Amino acid sequence: QVHLVESGGGLVQVGGSLRLSCAASRSIFTFNAMDWYRQAPGKQRELVATIRRGGTTTYEDVVKGRFTISRDSAKNTVNLQMNSLKPEDMAIYYCHTVIYGEDYWGQGTQVTVSG
């Protein structure tokens, strides 16, 4: 069984930065693609960033140039560095992966952008 736990969310002003982390209970990040999703109130959950087994990354257009996804396989963590935050970035952010066809989600961490 794999458990994902996000951390690093909080309150930040417009233009500020936050770094989210996702920790896995087992060593999986070297073998699976990892995603960051977000969901704002009343909106669909959307994929914002992906890092694949080979290290390639993909970003939603609205976060390109501002967000960076990375991983540290030795620490079993995947991170999302968020810079130049905008009000529309405010959401609950979720770590996600698929292992043998099974979806795994973290509990989510709240990002609030004020100003």
Tab-separated table of N, CA, C and O in Angstrom:
chain	number	residue	atom	x	y	z
A	1	GLN	N	0.844	-1.178	0.000
A	1	GLN	CA	0.000	0.000	0.000
A	1	GLN	C	0.886	1.235	0.000
A	1	GLN	O	1.910	1.261	0.684
A	2	VAL	N	0.481	2.229	-0.778
A	2	VAL	CA	1.216	3.477	-0.889
A	2	VAL	C	0.349	4.615	-0.385
A	2	VAL	O	-0.827	4.732	-0.749
A	3	HIS	N	0.936	5.459	0.445
A	3	HIS	CA	0.255	6.636	0.946
A	3	HIS	C	1.027	7.869	0.512
A	3	HIS	O	2.253	7.902	0.585
A	4	LEU	N	0.298	8.871	0.071
A	4	LEU	CA	0.878	10.130	-0.350
A	4	LEU	C	0.411	11.227	0.586
A	4	LEU	O	-0.774	11.316	0.893
A	5	VAL	N	1.333	12.064	1.019
A	5	VAL	CA	1.019	13.134	1.952
A	5	VAL	C	1.614	14.431	1.436
A	5	VAL	O	2.832	14.545	1.285
A	6	GLU	N	0.752	15.411	1.190
A	6	GLU	CA	1.202	16.724	0.740
A	6	GLU	C	1.455	17.639	1.928
A	6	GLU	O	0.836	17.501	2.981
A	7	SER	N	2.328	18.592	1.715
A	7	SER	CA	2.595	19.617	2.711
A	7	SER	C	3.092	20.867	2.002
A	7	SER	O	3.425	20.835	0.822
A	8	GLY	N	3.141	21.957	2.727
A	8	GLY	CA	3.692	23.191	2.196
A	8	GLY	C	2.684	24.239	1.804
A	8	GLY	O	3.068	25.364	1.457
A	9	GLY	N	1.410	23.897	1.838
A	9	GLY	CA	0.400	24.881	1.510
A	9	GLY	C	0.295	25.948	2.581
A	9	GLY	O	0.832	25.816	3.681
A	10	GLY	N	-0.403	27.012	2.243
A	10	GLY	CA	-0.575	28.095	3.187
A	10	GLY	C	-1.101	29.334	2.516
A	10	GLY	O	-1.602	29.292	1.391
A	11	LEU	N	-0.974	30.434	3.216
A	11	LEU	CA	-1.442	31.733	2.740
A	11	LEU	C	-0.266	32.528	2.201
A	11	LEU	O	0.754	32.679	2.879
A	12	VAL	N	-0.422	33.042	1.001
A	12	VAL	CA	0.631	33.820	0.376
A	12	VAL	C	0.003	34.986	-0.374
A	12	VAL	O	-1.127	34.894	-0.851
A	13	GLN	N	0.722	36.079	-0.461
A	13	GLN	CA	0.242	37.237	-1.208
A	13	GLN	C	0.435	37.039	-2.705
A	13	GLN	O	1.266	36.248	-3.145
A	14	VAL	N	-0.349	37.763	-3.475
A	14	VAL	CA	-0.173	37.753	-4.925
A	14	VAL	C	1.279	38.080	-5.265
A	14	VAL	O	1.864	39.012	-4.722
A	15	GLY	N	1.843	37.280	-6.153
A	15	GLY	CA	3.230	37.462	-6.541
A	15	GLY	C	4.222	36.699	-5.695
A	15	GLY	O	5.414	36.662	-6.026
A	16	GLY	N	3.746	36.097	-4.625
A	16	GLY	CA	4.616	35.352	-3.745
A	16	GLY	C	4.864	33.942	-4.230
A	16	GLY	O	4.438	33.543	-5.305
A	17	SER	N	5.558	33.170	-3.396
A	17	SER	CA	5.959	31.817	-3.754
A	17	SER	C	5.646	30.836	-2.643
A	17	SER	O	5.620	31.190	-1.460
A	18	LEU	N	5.403	29.607	-3.040
A	18	LEU	CA	5.252	28.489	-2.128
A	18	LEU	C	5.901	27.264	-2.752
A	18	LEU	O	5.960	27.145	-3.981
A	19	ARG	N	6.364	26.377	-1.898
A	19	ARG	CA	6.915	25.119	-2.354
A	19	ARG	C	6.142	23.987	-1.696
A	19	ARG	O	6.183	23.830	-0.477
A	20	LEU	N	5.439	23.225	-2.510
A	20	LEU	CA	4.683	22.087	-2.032
A	20	LEU	C	5.527	20.825	-2.128
A	20	LEU	O	6.342	20.676	-3.042
A	21	SER	N	5.302	19.924	-1.194
A	21	SER	CA	5.994	18.649	-1.208
A	21	SER	C	4.994	17.518	-1.067
A	21	SER	O	3.959	17.663	-0.424
A	22	CYS	N	5.319	16.402	-1.669
A	22	CYS	CA	4.517	15.191	-1.572
A	22	CYS	C	5.448	14.061	-1.179
A	22	CYS	O	6.408	13.766	-1.905
A	23	ALA	N	5.169	13.452	-0.055
A	23	ALA	CA	5.989	12.361	0.442
A	23	ALA	C	5.250	11.041	0.281
A	23	ALA	O	4.067	10.947	0.595
A	24	ALA	N	5.955	10.041	-0.192
A	24	ALA	CA	5.387	8.711	-0.379
A	24	ALA	C	5.864	7.776	0.716
A	24	ALA	O	7.003	7.880	1.189
A	25	SER	N	4.994	6.870	1.100
A	25	SER	CA	5.331	5.927	2.154
A	25	SER	C	6.276	4.838	1.685
A	25	SER	O	6.898	4.156	2.501
A	26	ARG	N	6.380	4.673	0.386
A	26	ARG	CA	7.275	3.703	-0.206
A	26	ARG	C	8.019	4.338	-1.367
A	26	ARG	O	7.594	5.366	-1.903
A	27	SER	N	9.093	3.708	-1.768
A	27	SER	CA	9.902	4.205	-2.868
A	27	SER	C	9.217	3.880	-4.189
A	27	SER	O	9.278	2.750	-4.673
A	28	ILE	N	8.568	4.891	-4.774
A	28	ILE	CA	7.810	4.687	-6.000
A	28	ILE	C	8.149	5.688	-7.083
A	28	ILE	O	7.883	5.445	-8.254
A	29	PHE	N	8.725	6.811	-6.726
A	29	PHE	CA	8.841	7.916	-7.668
A	29	PHE	C	9.803	7.650	-8.808
A	29	PHE	O	9.717	8.309	-9.843
A	30	THR	N	10.692	6.719	-8.658
A	30	THR	CA	11.599	6.382	-9.747
A	30	THR	C	10.936	5.508	-10.796
A	30	THR	O	11.458	5.380	-11.898
A	31	PHE	N	9.806	4.939	-10.479
A	31	PHE	CA	9.142	3.987	-11.357
A	31	PHE	C	7.821	4.480	-11.917
A	31	PHE	O	7.287	3.876	-12.851
A	32	ASN	N	7.278	5.538	-11.375
A	32	ASN	CA	5.966	6.021	-11.771
A	32	ASN	C	5.981	7.502	-12.073
A	32	ASN	O	6.735	8.262	-11.480
A	33	ALA	N	5.116	7.887	-12.996
A	33	ALA	CA	4.870	9.303	-13.202
A	33	ALA	C	4.134	9.866	-11.989
A	33	ALA	O	3.298	9.193	-11.382
A	34	MET	N	4.445	11.093	-11.636
A	34	MET	CA	3.795	11.770	-10.529
A	34	MET	C	3.158	13.046	-11.041
A	34	MET	O	3.725	13.731	-11.897
A	35	ASP	N	2.002	13.344	-10.510
A	35	ASP	CA	1.241	14.504	-10.939
A	35	ASP	C	0.925	15.412	-9.764
A	35	ASP	O	0.800	14.969	-8.620
A	36	TRP	N	0.777	16.678	-10.076
A	36	TRP	CA	0.129	17.622	-9.183
A	36	TRP	C	-1.170	18.082	-9.839
A	36	TRP	O	-1.170	18.531	-10.985
A	37	TYR	N	-2.253	17.933	-9.108
A	37	TYR	CA	-3.557	18.432	-9.504
A	37	TYR	C	-3.966	19.551	-8.551
A	37	TYR	O	-3.428	19.677	-7.450
A	38	ARG	N	-4.939	20.323	-8.966
A	38	ARG	CA	-5.527	21.297	-8.062
A	38	ARG	C	-7.021	21.404	-8.327
A	38	ARG	O	-7.496	21.140	-9.424
A	39	GLN	N	-7.739	21.798	-7.302
A	39	GLN	CA	-9.176	21.954	-7.412
A	39	GLN	C	-9.614	23.163	-6.607
A	39	GLN	O	-9.418	23.212	-5.394
A	40	ALA	N	-10.184	24.116	-7.298
A	40	ALA	CA	-10.742	25.288	-6.662
A	40	ALA	C	-12.215	25.037	-6.356
A	40	ALA	O	-12.854	24.189	-6.991
A	41	PRO	N	-12.780	25.761	-5.399
A	41	PRO	CA	-14.197	25.566	-5.064
A	41	PRO	C	-15.101	25.718	-6.276
A	41	PRO	O	-14.986	26.684	-7.030
A	42	GLY	N	-15.989	24.753	-6.471
A	42	GLY	CA	-16.929	24.808	-7.568
A	42	GLY	C	-16.358	24.501	-8.935
A	42	GLY	O	-17.063	24.639	-9.937
A	43	LYS	N	-15.102	24.097	-8.993
A	43	LYS	CA	-14.464	23.813	-10.266
A	43	LYS	C	-13.983	22.371	-10.329
A	43	LYS	O	-13.868	21.692	-9.314
A	44	GLN	N	-13.717	21.917	-11.544
A	44	GLN	CA	-13.188	20.580	-11.749
A	44	GLN	C	-11.734	20.506	-11.302
A	44	GLN	O	-10.999	21.491	-11.359
A	45	ARG	N	-11.343	19.335	-10.867
A	45	ARG	CA	-9.948	19.114	-10.554
A	45	ARG	C	-9.147	19.118	-11.853
A	45	ARG	O	-9.528	18.468	-12.833
A	46	GLU	N	-8.054	19.841	-11.868
A	46	GLU	CA	-7.275	19.983	-13.081
A	46	GLU	C	-5.825	19.576	-12.852
A	46	GLU	O	-5.257	19.795	-11.782
A	47	LEU	N	-5.253	18.984	-13.875
A	47	LEU	CA	-3.850	18.598	-13.851
A	47	LEU	C	-2.996	19.817	-14.123
A	47	LEU	O	-3.185	20.500	-15.133
A	48	VAL	N	-2.044	20.081	-13.245
A	48	VAL	CA	-1.191	21.248	-13.422
A	48	VAL	C	0.241	20.893	-13.787
A	48	VAL	O	0.919	21.694	-14.440
A	49	ALA	N	0.721	19.723	-13.381
A	49	ALA	CA	2.099	19.363	-13.679
A	49	ALA	C	2.295	17.864	-13.567
A	49	ALA	O	1.660	17.201	-12.747
A	50	THR	N	3.191	17.330	-14.388
A	50	THR	CA	3.525	15.920	-14.389
A	50	THR	C	5.027	15.752	-14.542
A	50	THR	O	5.652	16.460	-15.341
A	51	ILE	N	5.593	14.832	-13.790
A	51	ILE	CA	6.964	14.414	-14.018
A	51	ILE	C	6.945	12.908	-14.235
A	51	ILE	O	6.368	12.161	-13.448
A	52	ARG	N	7.560	12.464	-15.325
A	52	ARG	CA	7.513	11.077	-15.728
A	52	ARG	C	8.745	10.319	-15.276
A	52	ARG	O	9.712	10.906	-14.795
A	53	ARG	N	8.686	9.005	-15.474
A	53	ARG	CA	9.776	8.149	-15.032
A	53	ARG	C	11.108	8.593	-15.609
A	53	ARG	O	12.121	8.587	-14.915
A	54	GLY	N	11.099	8.978	-16.869
A	54	GLY	CA	12.319	9.417	-17.513
A	54	GLY	C	12.744	10.829	-17.166
A	54	GLY	O	13.795	11.278	-17.629
A	55	GLY	N	11.941	11.529	-16.380
A	55	GLY	CA	12.291	12.862	-15.946
A	55	GLY	C	11.673	13.988	-16.749
A	55	GLY	O	11.844	15.162	-16.384
A	56	THR	N	10.966	13.659	-17.821
A	56	THR	CA	10.326	14.711	-18.595
A	56	THR	C	9.162	15.299	-17.816
A	56	THR	O	8.540	14.626	-16.995
A	57	THR	N	8.864	16.548	-18.087
A	57	THR	CA	7.816	17.251	-17.364
A	57	THR	C	6.827	17.885	-18.323
A	57	THR	O	7.159	18.207	-19.467
A	58	THR	N	5.613	18.062	-17.841
A	58	THR	CA	4.551	18.713	-18.584
A	58	THR	C	3.808	19.634	-17.642
A	58	THR	O	3.602	19.301	-16.473
A	59	TYR	N	3.403	20.796	-18.138
A	59	TYR	CA	2.705	21.782	-17.337
A	59	TYR	C	1.456	22.274	-18.040
A	59	TYR	O	1.409	22.386	-19.268
A	60	GLU	N	0.460	22.588	-17.248
A	60	GLU	CA	-0.686	23.307	-17.765
A	60	GLU	C	-0.204	24.670	-18.252
A	60	GLU	O	0.667	25.292	-17.636
A	61	ASP	N	-0.768	25.136	-19.336
A	61	ASP	CA	-0.289	26.368	-19.950
A	61	ASP	C	-0.272	27.552	-18.989
A	61	ASP	O	0.652	28.372	-19.016
A	62	VAL	N	-1.272	27.652	-18.142
A	62	VAL	CA	-1.390	28.826	-17.283
A	62	VAL	C	-0.343	28.865	-16.176
A	62	VAL	O	-0.175	29.899	-15.530
A	63	VAL	N	0.372	27.767	-15.952
A	63	VAL	CA	1.407	27.763	-14.922
A	63	VAL	C	2.810	27.676	-15.508
A	63	VAL	O	3.789	27.771	-14.759
A	64	LYS	N	2.922	27.522	-16.805
A	64	LYS	CA	4.237	27.434	-17.431
A	64	LYS	C	5.055	28.690	-17.146
A	64	LYS	O	4.561	29.804	-17.248
A	65	GLY	N	6.294	28.464	-16.803
A	65	GLY	CA	7.173	29.571	-16.478
A	65	GLY	C	7.081	30.021	-15.044
A	65	GLY	O	7.933	30.799	-14.591
A	66	ARG	N	6.068	29.569	-14.323
A	66	ARG	CA	5.891	29.946	-12.928
A	66	ARG	C	6.039	28.762	-11.977
A	66	ARG	O	6.521	28.929	-10.858
A	67	PHE	N	5.606	27.582	-12.410
A	67	PHE	CA	5.656	26.383	-11.575
A	67	PHE	C	6.738	25.446	-12.085
A	67	PHE	O	6.970	25.339	-13.291
A	68	THR	N	7.368	24.744	-11.167
A	68	THR	CA	8.363	23.742	-11.514
A	68	THR	C	8.128	22.490	-10.684
A	68	THR	O	8.101	22.560	-9.451
A	69	ILE	N	7.956	21.358	-11.351
A	69	ILE	CA	7.819	20.088	-10.660
A	69	ILE	C	9.171	19.394	-10.661
A	69	ILE	O	9.902	19.421	-11.654
A	70	SER	N	9.505	18.782	-9.550
A	70	SER	CA	10.769	18.074	-9.431
A	70	SER	C	10.594	16.902	-8.478
A	70	SER	O	9.581	16.804	-7.783
A	71	ARG	N	11.562	16.031	-8.463
A	71	ARG	CA	11.494	14.886	-7.567
A	71	ARG	C	12.855	14.599	-6.961
A	71	ARG	O	13.896	14.926	-7.535
A	72	ASP	N	12.809	13.993	-5.808
A	72	ASP	CA	14.002	13.518	-5.134
A	72	ASP	C	13.729	12.060	-4.800
A	72	ASP	O	13.097	11.753	-3.794
A	73	SER	N	14.194	11.170	-5.664
A	73	SER	CA	13.899	9.752	-5.499
A	73	SER	C	14.456	9.194	-4.197
A	73	SER	O	13.842	8.326	-3.579
A	74	ALA	N	15.613	9.678	-3.794
A	74	ALA	CA	16.226	9.194	-2.567
A	74	ALA	C	15.370	9.503	-1.348
A	74	ALA	O	15.371	8.751	-0.374
A	75	LYS	N	14.655	10.612	-1.397
A	75	LYS	CA	13.808	11.017	-0.286
A	75	LYS	C	12.344	10.646	-0.484
A	75	LYS	O	11.519	10.917	0.381
A	76	ASN	N	12.037	10.045	-1.620
A	76	ASN	CA	10.659	9.682	-1.949
A	76	ASN	C	9.729	10.888	-1.884
A	76	ASN	O	8.639	10.827	-1.312
A	77	THR	N	10.173	11.974	-2.476
A	77	THR	CA	9.369	13.179	-2.499
A	77	THR	C	9.271	13.739	-3.911
A	77	THR	O	10.176	13.575	-4.726
A	78	VAL	N	8.166	14.382	-4.185
A	78	VAL	CA	7.994	15.166	-5.390
A	78	VAL	C	7.555	16.555	-4.949
A	78	VAL	O	6.757	16.697	-4.015
A	79	ASN	N	8.093	17.566	-5.599
A	79	ASN	CA	7.871	18.938	-5.173
A	79	ASN	C	7.238	19.756	-6.281
A	79	ASN	O	7.345	19.437	-7.469
A	80	LEU	N	6.583	20.806	-5.885
A	80	LEU	CA	6.039	21.774	-6.824
A	80	LEU	C	6.408	23.160	-6.326
A	80	LEU	O	5.854	23.635	-5.334
A	81	GLN	N	7.359	23.783	-6.999
A	81	GLN	CA	7.742	25.146	-6.688
A	81	GLN	C	6.818	26.078	-7.448
A	81	GLN	O	6.733	26.012	-8.675
A	82	MET	N	6.128	26.942	-6.741
A	82	MET	CA	5.160	27.846	-7.331
A	82	MET	C	5.615	29.277	-7.094
A	82	MET	O	5.715	29.721	-5.949
A	83	ASN	N	5.884	29.982	-8.163
A	83	ASN	CA	6.317	31.368	-8.100
A	83	ASN	C	5.289	32.271	-8.759
A	83	ASN	O	4.455	31.827	-9.537
A	84	SER	N	5.389	33.546	-8.465
A	84	SER	CA	4.503	34.552	-9.060
A	84	SER	C	3.040	34.138	-8.957
A	84	SER	O	2.288	34.174	-9.934
A	85	LEU	N	2.638	33.778	-7.772
A	85	LEU	CA	1.297	33.246	-7.575
A	85	LEU	C	0.223	34.283	-7.860
A	85	LEU	O	0.376	35.469	-7.550
A	86	LYS	N	-0.846	33.805	-8.449
A	86	LYS	CA	-1.983	34.627	-8.837
A	86	LYS	C	-3.227	34.166	-8.092
A	86	LYS	O	-3.288	33.033	-7.615
A	87	PRO	N	-4.237	35.018	-8.012
A	87	PRO	CA	-5.474	34.606	-7.330
A	87	PRO	C	-6.071	33.328	-7.908
A	87	PRO	O	-6.627	32.520	-7.155
A	88	GLU	N	-5.963	33.124	-9.206
A	88	GLU	CA	-6.518	31.933	-9.823
A	88	GLU	C	-5.760	30.660	-9.483
A	88	GLU	O	-6.209	29.561	-9.816
A	89	ASP	N	-4.613	30.787	-8.831
A	89	ASP	CA	-3.883	29.620	-8.357
A	89	ASP	C	-4.433	29.087	-7.042
A	89	ASP	O	-4.020	28.011	-6.601
A	90	MET	N	-5.311	29.821	-6.429
A	90	MET	CA	-5.853	29.411	-5.139
A	90	MET	C	-6.699	28.157	-5.307
A	90	MET	O	-7.660	28.134	-6.082
A	91	ALA	N	-6.334	27.104	-4.599
A	91	ALA	CA	-7.001	25.817	-4.735
A	91	ALA	C	-6.419	24.858	-3.707
A	91	ALA	O	-5.453	25.171	-3.014
A	92	ILE	N	-7.024	23.691	-3.629
A	92	ILE	CA	-6.414	22.590	-2.909
A	92	ILE	C	-5.566	21.819	-3.907
A	92	ILE	O	-6.044	21.452	-4.984
A	93	TYR	N	-4.330	21.588	-3.549
A	93	TYR	CA	-3.390	20.902	-4.427
A	93	TYR	C	-3.207	19.464	-3.966
A	93	TYR	O	-2.996	19.200	-2.782
A	94	TYR	N	-3.262	18.553	-4.929
A	94	TYR	CA	-3.195	17.130	-4.647
A	94	TYR	C	-2.049	16.474	-5.396
A	94	TYR	O	-1.837	16.738	-6.580
A	95	CYS	N	-1.355	15.611	-4.722
A	95	CYS	CA	-0.362	14.744	-5.332
A	95	CYS	C	-1.060	13.479	-5.820
A	95	CYS	O	-1.982	12.965	-5.166
A	96	HIS	N	-0.625	12.957	-6.967
A	96	HIS	CA	-1.312	11.821	-7.572
A	96	HIS	C	-0.344	10.948	-8.342
A	96	HIS	O	0.613	11.443	-8.947
A	97	THR	N	-0.629	9.653	-8.329
A	97	THR	CA	0.094	8.722	-9.184
A	97	THR	C	-0.806	7.538	-9.493
A	97	THR	O	-1.864	7.372	-8.887
A	98	VAL	N	-0.403	6.736	-10.456
A	98	VAL	CA	-1.106	5.504	-10.805
A	98	VAL	C	-0.121	4.362	-10.706
A	98	VAL	O	0.951	4.407	-11.316
A	99	ILE	N	-0.477	3.357	-9.950
A	99	ILE	CA	0.363	2.184	-9.767
A	99	ILE	C	-0.454	0.958	-10.124
A	99	ILE	O	-1.445	0.651	-9.465
A	100	TYR	N	-0.032	0.277	-11.185
A	100	TYR	CA	-0.730	-0.912	-11.670
A	100	TYR	C	-2.227	-0.665	-11.818
A	100	TYR	O	-3.053	-1.478	-11.389
A	101	GLY	N	-2.547	0.444	-12.425
A	101	GLY	CA	-3.924	0.780	-12.717
A	101	GLY	C	-4.703	1.380	-11.571
A	101	GLY	O	-5.879	1.724	-11.750
A	102	GLU	N	-4.096	1.528	-10.415
A	102	GLU	CA	-4.785	2.067	-9.250
A	102	GLU	C	-4.353	3.509	-9.001
A	102	GLU	O	-3.160	3.802	-8.958
A	103	ASP	N	-5.327	4.393	-8.844
A	103	ASP	CA	-5.047	5.790	-8.551
A	103	ASP	C	-4.753	5.991	-7.077
A	103	ASP	O	-5.457	5.464	-6.212
A	104	TYR	N	-3.729	6.775	-6.795
A	104	TYR	CA	-3.377	7.136	-5.438
A	104	TYR	C	-3.361	8.650	-5.325
A	104	TYR	O	-2.757	9.340	-6.150
A	105	TRP	N	-4.021	9.142	-4.289
A	105	TRP	CA	-4.132	10.571	-4.041
A	105	TRP	C	-3.683	10.909	-2.637
A	105	TRP	O	-3.913	10.147	-1.698
A	106	GLY	N	-3.071	12.057	-2.508
A	106	GLY	CA	-2.829	12.592	-1.188
A	106	GLY	C	-4.087	13.246	-0.649
A	106	GLY	O	-5.121	13.302	-1.320
A	107	GLN	N	-3.996	13.745	0.566
A	107	GLN	CA	-5.155	14.353	1.211
A	107	GLN	C	-5.394	15.784	0.748
A	107	GLN	O	-6.466	16.336	0.991
A	108	GLY	N	-4.419	16.367	0.098
A	108	GLY	CA	-4.524	17.725	-0.385
A	108	GLY	C	-3.946	18.735	0.585
A	108	GLY	O	-3.964	18.544	1.800
A	109	THR	N	-3.433	19.815	0.036
A	109	THR	CA	-2.935	20.921	0.843
A	109	THR	C	-3.462	22.223	0.255
A	109	THR	O	-3.447	22.430	-0.959
A	110	GLN	N	-3.968	23.086	1.117
A	110	GLN	CA	-4.640	24.311	0.687
A	110	GLN	C	-3.636	25.405	0.371
A	110	GLN	O	-2.751	25.699	1.177
A	111	VAL	N	-3.794	25.999	-0.790
A	111	VAL	CA	-3.025	27.173	-1.175
A	111	VAL	C	-3.988	28.341	-1.299
A	111	VAL	O	-4.930	28.299	-2.088
A	112	THR	N	-3.751	29.368	-0.508
A	112	THR	CA	-4.590	30.555	-0.523
A	112	THR	C	-3.753	31.749	-0.956
A	112	THR	O	-2.680	31.998	-0.404
A	113	VAL	N	-4.230	32.462	-1.957
A	113	VAL	CA	-3.529	33.629	-2.483
A	113	VAL	C	-4.363	34.852	-2.180
A	113	VAL	O	-5.513	34.959	-2.616
A	114	SER	N	-3.797	35.777	-1.437
A	114	SER	CA	-4.502	36.971	-1.016
A	114	SER	C	-3.958	38.206	-1.717
A	114	SER	O	-2.845	38.211	-2.249
A	115	GLY	N	-4.745	39.256	-1.668
A	115	GLY	CA	-4.339	40.520	-2.261
A	115	GLY	C	-5.010	40.783	-3.592
A	115	GLY	O	-4.854	41.824	-4.188
